Each structure stands twice: as C-alpha cells, then as structure tokens.
C-alpha cells in the first residue's frame, strides 16, 4: 500500500500550483491505469425511498425537513429498475435510501433475493446505519457490497453535523462490521463542509487506507437551502465565495490522493461532482476515477430524492448516455462483469512508494 504521512497529504490538499497539480492528476491517472485498467464500471443507482429518521444538518432528506416530498418505491418497481440495469449491461445494481424503519429488513431482503435470482448482477446497498442483524440478514439474502460514507473523520465536526445513534457505534465501527460480514465496503466523505480543515480531510484519506475500503466516494458538499447547514452557508457570502473557489479543486485533489493511497479501490466520478462542474464525470475519470453510477431511478421519484439541489442526475432522464459519452471521450471502455475490487497481491511500484516517492516530491 502506498504510504504518505498526514502532513504530506495535507500539503497536497493545500497545493495550488497548477504545474504541481497537473503532476498529481497525471500520477493518479497512471496509477489508476496500472491497477484497475481502462474499464469504467457502471453501477445503476436506484433511490428506493427518501424517508429518513435522522437529522443530519447538511442533507435535504433529513427527517425534520417538512418540505421534502416523501416516497418509497414498490418492490416491483425496484425489480424493474434491476431489469433496466441488466438490459443496459451494468454489472451492479445499487439500492439506496434514507434511514427509515419502513425499509424493513425482511421486505428489502426479499427484493435482494429476487434480483439475485433473476439477474447475474452484484447488489450494493446504501441504506445508512442499521443494526448488525440487518446487515447480516441482507448479506445472507445475497447483497454483495455496502456503501456507508463516514462524511468526516473529525469527531468534533461530525458531532456538529449528525446526531449519533443511541447504540454508540460510529460509521467507522459499522464499516468494520460490514467488512467482517463479507461485504465489499464503500466509504468516503464530503469535501468543503463549513468548518472542515485540510488536516481533517487528510485524516479522512488515511481512514480510507486503514479501513481497506474497496470502494471510495468523495463528493463536494453542496448547500441545500432547506437544511440548517445549507441555510447558513448560503447566507454567508464569505463561505460561499471560498467554497466556489475551493470546493471543486479540493474534491479533485482528494480524489487523486485517494487513488494514490488506495490504488486497487473502485472510485466513482460522483454525481455531486458532475452537479458542480459541467464536465465533472470526465474530470473525475481523468484524475483517478474508474466508476460512474448512472441514476436509473424513475424520474418522478428521482426529483424527490433531493439530498442536495439541482442534481446532475435530474438534468436529463438518460444518465446512461451522459455516462457513456464521458467514457468514450476519455478513450476508455465500459466495464464488463461485476467490476468488483481486484486486489494486487504484489508490492507495487508507485512514485508514492519508498524512495521514489521522495524523488516525486522533489521533482515538483
Ligand atoms: N451535499 C453533498 N453531498 C451530500 N450528501 C448528503 N447531503 C449532501 C449535500 N448537501 C451525501 C452524503 C451521504 C450521501 C448519500 O449523500 O455524503 O452519505
């Protein structure tokens, strides 16, 4: 595994020299090519429900947001989406929802079983913080992967933005449980949260290596006007100005560093990135990403799944062609098969490793 200290990572995060950053992105691109190849894996994202009992101050789906239009898809509609993913040639279906008891363990378990019975796809879940019993049950039903972003590893920032569950377990704890249960685990964070520092973002990146994350999602924080954090952020001109200048480049740097630190991980060019930047998928693919997650939720529901406003996923119905256009423009190919993580069990030879790492730092 590539080694970098927290200080070195932080130095890269605050680096602003265009020449140095070009080198960073090129290096991430070359590590990506060497370790995960030119295939870009497509995962069909289905947002199965947006009710949520949590009160995370950044998220539009938070329970107290009375302005959100709530829904839960029917089981048959979810299966139809799995069919669509399969028809489009995707190797993975991702089921995502808010945290809510209406996503009952048994109900979802049957849906997982039905998808696994009918289509040769991997099933990834992203249902937030649930009990170990639910995680174990869904794994038994055939779920292969679980995505749970820890958002920030800074305990003080986290306490400000999210109320912990009474069981006292953190998302980092839950990720370890999920790994133990045999899931491929996806972790990650938001970049540009008010009060987030480069040093804590560097620590987040180190957590990805400690967790041995199989999948990594890093997206920019986008203020949502119907949330407490978003309301404050949008009213704070100094924050907004800083954020407009810094959040995108910071996300790109974090993405590239994640690739260098976790060379064999599957890393998407996120929809949040594409929301802030016209050619966000292409930018992500050029800086270390090897995955795109086209949104295949029926449009009527998709519009209601408003984690943050103006999602790129809602700009056009056909996110498949947006994704394939970005893949083609990058001269890459759509992945075949599940696109699970392939581990390299050899010591790799990255400029970020050992002696060569120092030379790389000197060279810029
Ligand atoms: N901006 C960007 N990402 C957000 N998420 C939630 N709210 C926002 C926001 N305002 C992300 C979180 C969560 C995922 C489902 O969506 O990282 O884990």
mmCIF file of C-alpha atoms and ligand atoms in Angstrom:
data_model
loop_
_atom_site.group_PDB
_atom_site.id
_atom_site.type_symbol
_atom_site.label_atom_id
_atom_site.label_comp_id
_atom_site.label_asym_id
_atom_site.label_seq_id
_atom_site.Cartn_x
_atom_site.Cartn_y
_atom_site.Cartn_z
ATOM 1 C CA UNK A 1 0.000 0.000 0.000
ATOM 2 C CA UNK A 2 1.246 3.428 -0.821
ATOM 3 C CA UNK A 3 2.390 5.334 2.204
ATOM 4 C CA UNK A 4 2.068 9.039 2.766
ATOM 5 C CA UNK A 5 2.020 10.850 6.058
ATOM 6 C CA UNK A 6 -0.846 13.042 7.152
ATOM 7 C CA UNK A 7 1.417 16.042 6.657
ATOM 8 C CA UNK A 8 2.297 15.061 3.093
ATOM 9 C CA UNK A 9 -1.349 14.505 2.241
ATOM 10 C CA UNK A 10 -2.303 17.857 3.733
ATOM 11 C CA UNK A 11 0.470 19.562 1.770
ATOM 12 C CA UNK A 12 -1.040 18.175 -1.427
ATOM 13 C CA UNK A 13 -4.530 19.261 -0.415
ATOM 14 C CA UNK A 14 -3.442 22.871 0.005
ATOM 15 C CA UNK A 15 -1.196 22.793 -3.046
ATOM 16 C CA UNK A 16 -2.324 25.397 -5.588
ATOM 17 C CA UNK A 17 0.470 25.378 -8.146
ATOM 18 C CA UNK A 18 -1.084 24.332 -11.481
ATOM 19 C CA UNK A 19 2.103 22.518 -12.535
ATOM 20 C CA UNK A 20 2.241 20.504 -9.311
ATOM 21 C CA UNK A 21 -1.456 19.646 -9.562
ATOM 22 C CA UNK A 22 -1.118 18.558 -13.177
ATOM 23 C CA UNK A 23 1.553 16.142 -11.991
ATOM 24 C CA UNK A 24 -0.684 14.897 -9.176
ATOM 25 C CA UNK A 25 -3.619 14.227 -11.508
ATOM 26 C CA UNK A 26 -1.379 12.569 -14.100
ATOM 27 C CA UNK A 27 0.112 10.350 -11.434
ATOM 28 C CA UNK A 28 -3.346 9.385 -10.168
ATOM 29 C CA UNK A 29 -4.373 8.629 -13.751
ATOM 30 C CA UNK A 30 -1.352 6.449 -14.324
ATOM 31 C CA UNK A 31 -1.804 4.553 -11.016
ATOM 32 C CA UNK A 32 -5.453 4.071 -11.971
ATOM 33 C CA UNK A 33 -4.465 2.626 -15.339
ATOM 34 C CA UNK A 34 -1.844 0.337 -13.835
ATOM 35 C CA UNK A 35 -4.021 -1.036 -11.023
ATOM 36 C CA UNK A 36 -7.596 -1.054 -12.291
ATOM 37 C CA UNK A 37 -7.145 -0.621 -16.022
ATOM 38 C CA UNK A 38 -9.094 1.369 -18.586
ATOM 39 C CA UNK A 39 -12.516 -0.135 -17.911
ATOM 40 C CA UNK A 40 -15.070 2.206 -16.354
ATOM 41 C CA UNK A 41 -17.608 0.217 -14.356
ATOM 42 C CA UNK A 42 -21.214 1.348 -14.489
ATOM 43 C CA UNK A 43 -23.449 0.875 -11.474
ATOM 44 C CA UNK A 44 -27.161 1.511 -11.812
ATOM 45 C CA UNK A 45 -28.326 3.638 -8.882
ATOM 46 C CA UNK A 46 -31.899 3.148 -7.647
ATOM 47 C CA UNK A 47 -33.106 5.558 -4.977
ATOM 48 C CA UNK A 48 -35.738 3.344 -3.410
ATOM 49 C CA UNK A 49 -37.086 5.714 -0.770
ATOM 50 C CA UNK A 50 -36.390 9.103 0.772
ATOM 51 C CA UNK A 51 -37.985 8.917 4.216
ATOM 52 C CA UNK A 52 -35.408 9.426 6.921
ATOM 53 C CA UNK A 53 -35.466 9.500 10.715
ATOM 54 C CA UNK A 54 -32.051 11.151 11.045
ATOM 55 C CA UNK A 55 -31.410 14.878 11.328
ATOM 56 C CA UNK A 56 -28.042 15.395 9.593
ATOM 57 C CA UNK A 57 -27.852 19.148 9.162
ATOM 58 C CA UNK A 58 -26.389 19.016 5.624
ATOM 59 C CA UNK A 59 -28.849 16.643 3.981
ATOM 60 C CA UNK A 60 -32.117 17.528 2.250
ATOM 61 C CA UNK A 61 -33.641 14.169 3.217
ATOM 62 C CA UNK A 62 -33.319 14.849 6.968
ATOM 63 C CA UNK A 63 -36.455 13.901 8.883
ATOM 64 C CA UNK A 64 -37.315 17.435 10.090
ATOM 65 C CA UNK A 65 -37.350 18.795 6.513
ATOM 66 C CA UNK A 66 -41.117 19.190 6.053
ATOM 67 C CA UNK A 67 -40.634 20.496 2.516
ATOM 68 C CA UNK A 68 -39.313 17.203 1.152
ATOM 69 C CA UNK A 69 -41.814 15.115 -0.818
ATOM 70 C CA UNK A 70 -41.598 11.628 0.565
ATOM 71 C CA UNK A 71 -41.966 8.325 -1.278
ATOM 72 C CA UNK A 72 -40.982 4.710 -1.186
ATOM 73 C CA UNK A 73 -40.810 2.698 -4.379
ATOM 74 C CA UNK A 74 -42.814 -0.514 -4.659
ATOM 75 C CA UNK A 75 -40.910 -3.794 -4.734
ATOM 76 C CA UNK A 76 -41.973 -4.440 -8.333
ATOM 77 C CA UNK A 77 -40.738 -1.014 -9.422
ATOM 78 C CA UNK A 78 -37.359 -1.716 -7.843
ATOM 79 C CA UNK A 79 -37.110 -5.060 -9.635
ATOM 80 C CA UNK A 80 -37.975 -3.302 -12.907
ATOM 81 C CA UNK A 81 -35.009 -1.000 -12.315
ATOM 82 C CA UNK A 82 -32.760 -4.019 -11.794
ATOM 83 C CA UNK A 83 -34.008 -5.325 -15.135
ATOM 84 C CA UNK A 84 -33.168 -1.980 -16.700
ATOM 85 C CA UNK A 85 -29.638 -2.055 -15.251
ATOM 86 C CA UNK A 86 -29.178 -5.556 -16.601
ATOM 87 C CA UNK A 87 -30.528 -4.545 -20.035
ATOM 88 C CA UNK A 88 -28.071 -1.644 -20.132
ATOM 89 C CA UNK A 89 -25.244 -4.102 -19.480
ATOM 90 C CA UNK A 90 -24.458 -2.937 -15.945
ATOM 91 C CA UNK A 91 -22.752 -5.398 -13.607
ATOM 92 C CA UNK A 92 -24.112 -3.808 -10.444
ATOM 93 C CA UNK A 93 -27.372 -2.501 -9.035
ATOM 94 C CA UNK A 94 -27.080 -0.064 -6.125
ATOM 95 C CA UNK A 95 -30.121 0.299 -3.858
ATOM 96 C CA UNK A 96 -30.058 3.474 -1.798
ATOM 97 C CA UNK A 97 -32.497 5.075 0.650
ATOM 98 C CA UNK A 98 -32.842 7.297 3.662
ATOM 99 C CA UNK A 99 -32.707 5.674 7.086
ATOM 100 C CA UNK A 100 -36.209 4.644 7.983
ATOM 101 C CA UNK A 101 -37.954 1.628 9.550
ATOM 102 C CA UNK A 102 -40.234 1.438 6.507
ATOM 103 C CA UNK A 103 -37.165 -0.043 4.779
ATOM 104 C CA UNK A 104 -37.922 -3.224 6.704
ATOM 105 C CA UNK A 105 -35.192 -5.852 6.788
ATOM 106 C CA UNK A 106 -37.496 -8.626 5.523
ATOM 107 C CA UNK A 107 -39.038 -6.514 2.762
ATOM 108 C CA UNK A 108 -35.655 -5.470 1.374
ATOM 109 C CA UNK A 109 -34.255 -8.982 1.853
ATOM 110 C CA UNK A 110 -36.951 -10.378 -0.471
ATOM 111 C CA UNK A 111 -36.110 -7.755 -3.082
ATOM 112 C CA UNK A 112 -32.410 -8.626 -2.890
ATOM 113 C CA UNK A 113 -33.216 -12.319 -3.283
ATOM 114 C CA UNK A 114 -35.491 -11.633 -6.234
ATOM 115 C CA UNK A 115 -32.836 -9.563 -8.016
ATOM 116 C CA UNK A 116 -30.132 -12.167 -7.360
ATOM 117 C CA UNK A 117 -32.465 -14.963 -8.575
ATOM 118 C CA UNK A 118 -33.197 -13.224 -11.851
ATOM 119 C CA UNK A 119 -30.122 -11.262 -12.887
ATOM 120 C CA UNK A 120 -26.413 -12.077 -12.728
ATOM 121 C CA UNK A 121 -25.563 -8.730 -11.131
ATOM 122 C CA UNK A 122 -23.815 -7.625 -7.949
ATOM 123 C CA UNK A 123 -26.115 -5.925 -5.453
ATOM 124 C CA UNK A 124 -24.775 -2.992 -3.469
ATOM 125 C CA UNK A 125 -26.768 -1.468 -0.603
ATOM 126 C CA UNK A 126 -26.646 2.046 0.768
ATOM 127 C CA UNK A 127 -29.286 2.237 3.494
ATOM 128 C CA UNK A 128 -27.254 4.031 6.125
ATOM 129 C CA UNK A 129 -26.708 2.995 9.714
ATOM 130 C CA UNK A 130 -28.608 -0.160 10.544
ATOM 131 C CA UNK A 131 -28.209 -2.971 13.081
ATOM 132 C CA UNK A 132 -25.620 -5.693 12.625
ATOM 133 C CA UNK A 133 -28.554 -8.104 12.449
ATOM 134 C CA UNK A 134 -29.989 -6.316 9.391
ATOM 135 C CA UNK A 135 -26.574 -6.142 7.709
ATOM 136 C CA UNK A 136 -26.039 -9.868 8.336
ATOM 137 C CA UNK A 137 -29.520 -10.720 7.061
ATOM 138 C CA UNK A 138 -29.146 -8.757 3.821
ATOM 139 C CA UNK A 139 -25.767 -10.366 3.257
ATOM 140 C CA UNK A 140 -27.447 -13.748 3.660
ATOM 141 C CA UNK A 141 -30.046 -12.682 1.088
ATOM 142 C CA UNK A 142 -27.233 -12.109 -1.385
ATOM 143 C CA UNK A 143 -26.128 -8.477 -1.045
ATOM 144 C CA UNK A 144 -22.500 -8.152 -2.106
ATOM 145 C CA UNK A 145 -21.474 -4.634 -1.179
ATOM 146 C CA UNK A 146 -22.391 -1.867 1.253
ATOM 147 C CA UNK A 147 -21.770 1.852 0.858
ATOM 148 C CA UNK A 148 -21.631 3.966 4.007
ATOM 149 C CA UNK A 149 -19.808 7.266 3.803
ATOM 150 C CA UNK A 150 -18.388 8.376 7.149
ATOM 151 C CA UNK A 151 -18.710 12.020 5.896
ATOM 152 C CA UNK A 152 -15.826 13.280 8.082
ATOM 153 C CA UNK A 153 -13.447 11.585 10.481
ATOM 154 C CA UNK A 154 -13.173 14.752 12.582
ATOM 155 C CA UNK A 155 -15.147 13.841 15.744
ATOM 156 C CA UNK A 156 -15.954 17.453 16.627
ATOM 157 C CA UNK A 157 -17.179 18.349 13.159
ATOM 158 C CA UNK A 158 -19.169 15.112 12.998
ATOM 159 C CA UNK A 159 -20.948 15.874 16.282
ATOM 160 C CA UNK A 160 -21.969 19.246 14.880
ATOM 161 C CA UNK A 161 -23.498 17.796 11.728
ATOM 162 C CA UNK A 162 -25.004 14.497 12.793
ATOM 163 C CA UNK A 163 -26.690 13.102 15.924
ATOM 164 C CA UNK A 164 -25.115 9.764 16.784
ATOM 165 C CA UNK A 165 -27.364 6.724 17.148
ATOM 166 C CA UNK A 166 -28.032 5.533 20.724
ATOM 167 C CA UNK A 167 -26.088 2.297 20.179
ATOM 168 C CA UNK A 168 -22.901 4.392 20.354
ATOM 169 C CA UNK A 169 -21.416 2.848 17.232
ATOM 170 C CA UNK A 170 -19.800 5.148 14.715
ATOM 171 C CA UNK A 171 -19.956 4.696 10.965
ATOM 172 C CA UNK A 172 -16.315 3.646 11.095
ATOM 173 C CA UNK A 173 -17.313 0.861 13.540
ATOM 174 C CA UNK A 174 -20.137 -0.151 11.245
ATOM 175 C CA UNK A 175 -17.824 -0.315 8.244
ATOM 176 C CA UNK A 176 -15.608 -2.755 10.157
ATOM 177 C CA UNK A 177 -18.676 -4.883 10.973
ATOM 178 C CA UNK A 178 -19.740 -4.852 7.317
ATOM 179 C CA UNK A 179 -16.274 -5.957 6.236
ATOM 180 C CA UNK A 180 -16.332 -8.783 8.788
ATOM 181 C CA UNK A 181 -19.677 -9.918 7.354
ATOM 182 C CA UNK A 182 -18.013 -10.329 3.964
ATOM 183 C CA UNK A 183 -19.313 -7.245 2.197
ATOM 184 C CA UNK A 184 -17.121 -5.202 -0.068
ATOM 185 C CA UNK A 185 -17.251 -1.874 1.732
ATOM 186 C CA UNK A 186 -17.571 1.611 0.343
ATOM 187 C CA UNK A 187 -16.522 4.584 2.458
ATOM 188 C CA UNK A 188 -15.957 8.245 1.807
ATOM 189 C CA UNK A 189 -16.586 11.804 2.759
ATOM 190 C CA UNK A 190 -17.832 15.193 1.704
ATOM 191 C CA UNK A 191 -15.379 17.912 0.800
ATOM 192 C CA UNK A 192 -15.922 21.568 1.647
ATOM 193 C CA UNK A 193 -18.123 21.267 4.733
ATOM 194 C CA UNK A 194 -18.180 24.516 6.721
ATOM 195 C CA UNK A 195 -15.517 24.147 9.413
ATOM 196 C CA UNK A 196 -13.701 21.298 7.672
ATOM 197 C CA UNK A 197 -9.930 21.679 7.625
ATOM 198 C CA UNK A 198 -7.329 20.344 5.203
ATOM 199 C CA UNK A 199 -5.737 18.397 8.070
ATOM 200 C CA UNK A 200 -9.010 16.614 8.840
ATOM 201 C CA UNK A 201 -9.550 15.847 5.160
ATOM 202 C CA UNK A 202 -6.030 14.366 5.134
ATOM 203 C CA UNK A 203 -7.057 12.243 8.107
ATOM 204 C CA UNK A 204 -10.200 11.132 6.223
ATOM 205 C CA UNK A 205 -7.970 9.922 3.404
ATOM 206 C CA UNK A 206 -5.820 7.964 5.862
ATOM 207 C CA UNK A 207 -9.001 6.367 7.225
ATOM 208 C CA UNK A 208 -9.767 5.018 3.784
ATOM 209 C CA UNK A 209 -6.481 3.103 3.873
ATOM 210 C CA UNK A 210 -6.991 1.932 7.480
ATOM 211 C CA UNK A 211 -10.439 0.611 6.608
ATOM 212 C CA UNK A 212 -9.028 -1.011 3.464
ATOM 213 C CA UNK A 213 -12.005 0.457 1.598
ATOM 214 C CA UNK A 214 -12.974 -1.478 -1.518
ATOM 215 C CA UNK A 215 -14.955 1.499 -2.852
ATOM 216 C CA UNK A 216 -14.445 5.178 -2.183
ATOM 217 C CA UNK A 217 -16.903 8.005 -2.787
ATOM 218 C CA UNK A 218 -15.691 11.565 -2.420
ATOM 219 C CA UNK A 219 -18.095 14.337 -3.312
ATOM 220 C CA UNK A 220 -18.291 18.089 -2.824
ATOM 221 C CA UNK A 221 -20.648 19.437 -0.165
ATOM 222 C CA UNK A 222 -23.492 21.295 -1.924
ATOM 223 C CA UNK A 223 -25.599 23.575 0.318
ATOM 224 C CA UNK A 224 -29.315 22.755 0.396
ATOM 225 C CA UNK A 225 -31.453 25.770 1.315
ATOM 226 C CA UNK A 226 -33.978 23.706 3.304
ATOM 227 C CA UNK A 227 -31.370 22.445 5.768
ATOM 228 C CA UNK A 228 -29.800 24.257 8.742
ATOM 229 C CA UNK A 229 -26.249 23.982 7.384
ATOM 230 C CA UNK A 230 -27.272 24.945 3.856
ATOM 231 C CA UNK A 231 -29.320 27.946 5.007
ATOM 232 C CA UNK A 232 -26.374 29.318 6.978
ATOM 233 C CA UNK A 233 -23.868 28.554 4.239
ATOM 234 C CA UNK A 234 -25.940 30.266 1.530
ATOM 235 C CA UNK A 235 -26.328 33.360 3.723
ATOM 236 C CA UNK A 236 -22.598 33.513 4.452
ATOM 237 C CA UNK A 237 -21.097 35.290 1.458
ATOM 238 C CA UNK A 238 -17.551 34.683 2.614
ATOM 239 C CA UNK A 239 -18.153 30.957 2.907
ATOM 240 C CA UNK A 240 -19.874 30.821 -0.497
ATOM 241 C CA UNK A 241 -17.080 32.705 -2.205
ATOM 242 C CA UNK A 242 -14.439 30.461 -0.672
ATOM 243 C CA UNK A 243 -16.485 27.418 -1.444
ATOM 244 C CA UNK A 244 -16.959 28.376 -5.101
ATOM 245 C CA UNK A 245 -13.235 28.822 -5.480
ATOM 246 C CA UNK A 246 -12.020 25.888 -3.445
ATOM 247 C CA UNK A 247 -14.502 23.061 -3.157
ATOM 248 C CA UNK A 248 -14.155 21.679 -6.679
ATOM 249 C CA UNK A 249 -10.345 21.714 -6.804
ATOM 250 C CA UNK A 250 -10.220 20.295 -3.278
ATOM 251 C CA UNK A 251 -12.547 17.439 -4.291
ATOM 252 C CA UNK A 252 -10.348 16.691 -7.302
ATOM 253 C CA UNK A 253 -7.201 16.651 -5.161
ATOM 254 C CA UNK A 254 -8.842 14.365 -2.579
ATOM 255 C CA UNK A 255 -9.993 12.030 -5.367
ATOM 256 C CA UNK A 256 -6.497 11.831 -6.882
ATOM 257 C CA UNK A 257 -4.915 11.247 -3.466
ATOM 258 C CA UNK A 258 -7.446 8.503 -2.699
ATOM 259 C CA UNK A 259 -6.338 6.738 -5.881
ATOM 260 C CA UNK A 260 -2.665 7.011 -4.886
ATOM 261 C CA UNK A 261 -3.334 5.797 -1.348
ATOM 262 C CA UNK A 262 -5.750 3.016 -2.337
ATOM 263 C CA UNK A 263 -4.592 2.001 -5.817
ATOM 264 C CA UNK A 264 -6.893 -1.001 -6.275
ATOM 265 C CA UNK A 265 -10.100 0.586 -4.932
ATOM 266 C CA UNK A 266 -13.119 1.281 -7.122
ATOM 267 C CA UNK A 267 -13.605 5.033 -7.149
ATOM 268 C CA UNK A 268 -16.514 6.809 -8.870
ATOM 269 C CA UNK A 269 -16.602 10.153 -10.557
ATOM 270 C CA UNK A 270 -19.545 11.177 -8.384
ATOM 271 C CA UNK A 271 -22.822 12.743 -9.440
ATOM 272 C CA UNK A 272 -22.180 15.518 -6.883
ATOM 273 C CA UNK A 273 -19.002 16.366 -8.812
ATOM 274 C CA UNK A 274 -20.949 16.371 -12.079
ATOM 275 C CA UNK A 275 -23.521 18.628 -10.411
ATOM 276 C CA UNK A 276 -20.970 21.358 -9.706
ATOM 277 C CA UNK A 277 -18.955 21.009 -12.898
ATOM 278 C CA UNK A 278 -20.319 20.664 -16.444
ATOM 279 C CA UNK A 279 -17.820 18.027 -17.402
ATOM 280 C CA UNK A 280 -17.498 16.574 -13.910
ATOM 281 C CA UNK A 281 -17.584 12.917 -14.948
ATOM 282 C CA UNK A 282 -14.738 13.499 -17.411
ATOM 283 C CA UNK A 283 -12.737 15.456 -14.836
ATOM 284 C CA UNK A 284 -13.166 12.641 -12.314
ATOM 285 C CA UNK A 285 -12.225 9.956 -14.844
ATOM 286 C CA UNK A 286 -9.045 11.887 -15.664
ATOM 287 C CA UNK A 287 -7.949 12.172 -12.018
ATOM 288 C CA UNK A 288 -8.193 8.599 -10.747
ATOM 289 C CA UNK A 289 -11.850 7.539 -11.011
ATOM 290 C CA UNK A 290 -12.852 4.240 -12.659
ATOM 291 C CA UNK A 291 -16.581 4.073 -11.913
ATOM 292 C CA UNK A 292 -19.723 6.029 -12.850
ATOM 293 C CA UNK A 293 -23.076 5.424 -11.190
ATOM 294 C CA UNK A 294 -25.812 6.413 -13.660
ATOM 295 C CA UNK A 295 -29.101 7.128 -11.932
ATOM 296 C CA UNK A 296 -31.803 4.761 -13.192
ATOM 297 C CA UNK A 297 -34.497 5.735 -10.698
ATOM 298 C CA UNK A 298 -37.778 6.646 -12.460
ATOM 299 C CA UNK A 299 -37.650 10.443 -12.970
ATOM 300 C CA UNK A 300 -40.764 11.164 -10.867
ATOM 301 C CA UNK A 301 -39.015 9.678 -7.804
ATOM 302 C CA UNK A 302 -35.551 10.921 -8.715
ATOM 303 C CA UNK A 303 -36.685 14.531 -8.476
ATOM 304 C CA UNK A 304 -37.860 13.914 -4.920
ATOM 305 C CA UNK A 305 -34.566 12.372 -3.819
ATOM 306 C CA UNK A 306 -33.124 15.786 -3.147
ATOM 307 C CA UNK A 307 -30.071 15.259 -0.952
ATOM 308 C CA UNK A 308 -28.719 18.481 -2.476
ATOM 309 C CA UNK A 309 -30.349 20.786 -5.053
ATOM 310 C CA UNK A 310 -30.089 20.686 -8.849
ATOM 311 C CA UNK A 311 -28.523 17.222 -9.047
ATOM 312 C CA UNK A 312 -26.933 16.436 -12.416
ATOM 313 C CA UNK A 313 -28.956 13.204 -12.237
ATOM 314 C CA UNK A 314 -32.170 15.222 -12.740
ATOM 315 C CA UNK A 315 -30.974 17.312 -15.674
ATOM 316 C CA UNK A 316 -31.796 14.604 -18.164
ATOM 317 C CA UNK A 317 -33.659 11.338 -17.968
ATOM 318 C CA UNK A 318 -30.956 9.396 -19.752
ATOM 319 C CA UNK A 319 -27.961 9.384 -17.436
ATOM 320 C CA UNK A 320 -26.735 6.298 -19.298
ATOM 321 C CA UNK A 321 -25.807 8.250 -22.412
ATOM 322 C CA UNK A 322 -24.147 11.006 -20.334
ATOM 323 C CA UNK A 323 -22.000 8.339 -18.694
ATOM 324 C CA UNK A 324 -21.122 6.515 -21.894
ATOM 325 C CA UNK A 325 -20.293 9.812 -23.629
ATOM 326 C CA UNK A 326 -17.813 10.635 -20.842
ATOM 327 C CA UNK A 327 -16.273 7.166 -21.097
ATOM 328 C CA UNK A 328 -15.902 7.479 -24.848
ATOM 329 C CA UNK A 329 -14.461 10.996 -24.632
ATOM 330 C CA UNK A 330 -11.850 9.656 -22.198
ATOM 331 C CA UNK A 331 -10.890 6.923 -24.699
ATOM 332 C CA UNK A 332 -11.892 4.286 -22.160
ATOM 333 C CA UNK A 333 -14.330 1.353 -22.318
ATOM 334 C CA UNK A 334 -17.417 0.410 -20.323
ATOM 335 C CA UNK A 335 -16.565 -2.354 -17.853
ATOM 336 C CA UNK A 336 -17.721 -5.929 -18.240
ATOM 337 C CA UNK A 337 -18.804 -8.168 -15.393
ATOM 338 C CA UNK A 338 -19.388 -7.080 -11.814
ATOM 339 C CA UNK A 339 -16.359 -4.834 -11.586
ATOM 340 C CA UNK A 340 -15.554 -6.000 -8.081
ATOM 341 C CA UNK A 341 -12.322 -4.925 -6.481
ATOM 342 C CA UNK A 342 -9.318 -6.808 -7.708
ATOM 343 C CA UNK A 343 -6.577 -6.849 -5.150
ATOM 344 C CA UNK A 344 -2.996 -6.644 -6.248
ATOM 345 C CA UNK A 345 -1.049 -9.041 -4.068
ATOM 346 C CA UNK A 346 2.275 -7.746 -5.279
ATOM 347 C CA UNK A 347 4.245 -4.808 -3.990
ATOM 348 C CA UNK A 348 3.577 -2.081 -6.451
ATOM 349 C CA UNK A 349 5.910 0.414 -7.803
ATOM 350 C CA UNK A 350 4.267 3.790 -7.449
ATOM 351 C CA UNK A 351 6.203 7.022 -7.289
ATOM 352 C CA UNK A 352 4.445 7.484 -3.955
ATOM 353 C CA UNK A 353 6.184 4.447 -2.518
ATOM 354 C CA UNK A 354 9.524 4.409 -0.742
ATOM 355 C CA UNK A 355 12.494 6.132 -2.293
ATOM 356 C CA UNK A 356 10.728 7.041 -5.493
ATOM 357 C CA UNK A 357 8.113 8.911 -3.505
ATOM 358 C CA UNK A 358 10.751 11.318 -2.230
ATOM 359 C CA UNK A 359 12.027 11.826 -5.749
ATOM 360 C CA UNK A 360 8.500 12.606 -6.877
ATOM 361 C CA UNK A 361 8.110 15.217 -4.145
ATOM 362 C CA UNK A 362 11.439 16.758 -5.110
ATOM 363 C CA UNK A 363 10.511 16.846 -8.763
ATOM 364 C CA UNK A 364 7.747 19.392 -8.336
HETATM 365 N N1 LIG B 1 -24.059 17.839 -0.484
HETATM 366 C C1 LIG B 1 -23.330 16.819 -0.948
HETATM 367 N N2 LIG B 1 -23.496 15.549 -0.566
HETATM 368 C C2 LIG B 1 -24.455 15.290 0.342
HETATM 369 N N3 LIG B 1 -24.841 14.142 0.920
HETATM 370 C C3 LIG B 1 -25.843 14.416 1.765
HETATM 371 N N4 LIG B 1 -26.123 15.738 1.755
HETATM 372 C C4 LIG B 1 -25.266 16.302 0.877
HETATM 373 C C5 LIG B 1 -25.035 17.629 0.433
HETATM 374 N N5 LIG B 1 -25.758 18.646 0.888
HETATM 375 C C6 LIG B 1 -24.185 12.859 0.655
HETATM 376 C C7 LIG B 1 -23.629 12.255 1.918
HETATM 377 C C8 LIG B 1 -24.363 10.945 2.038
HETATM 378 C C9 LIG B 1 -24.787 10.667 0.619
HETATM 379 C C10 LIG B 1 -25.939 9.747 0.480
HETATM 380 O O1 LIG B 1 -25.091 11.941 0.125
HETATM 381 O O2 LIG B 1 -22.239 12.028 1.748
HETATM 382 O O3 LIG B 1 -23.558 9.906 2.555
#
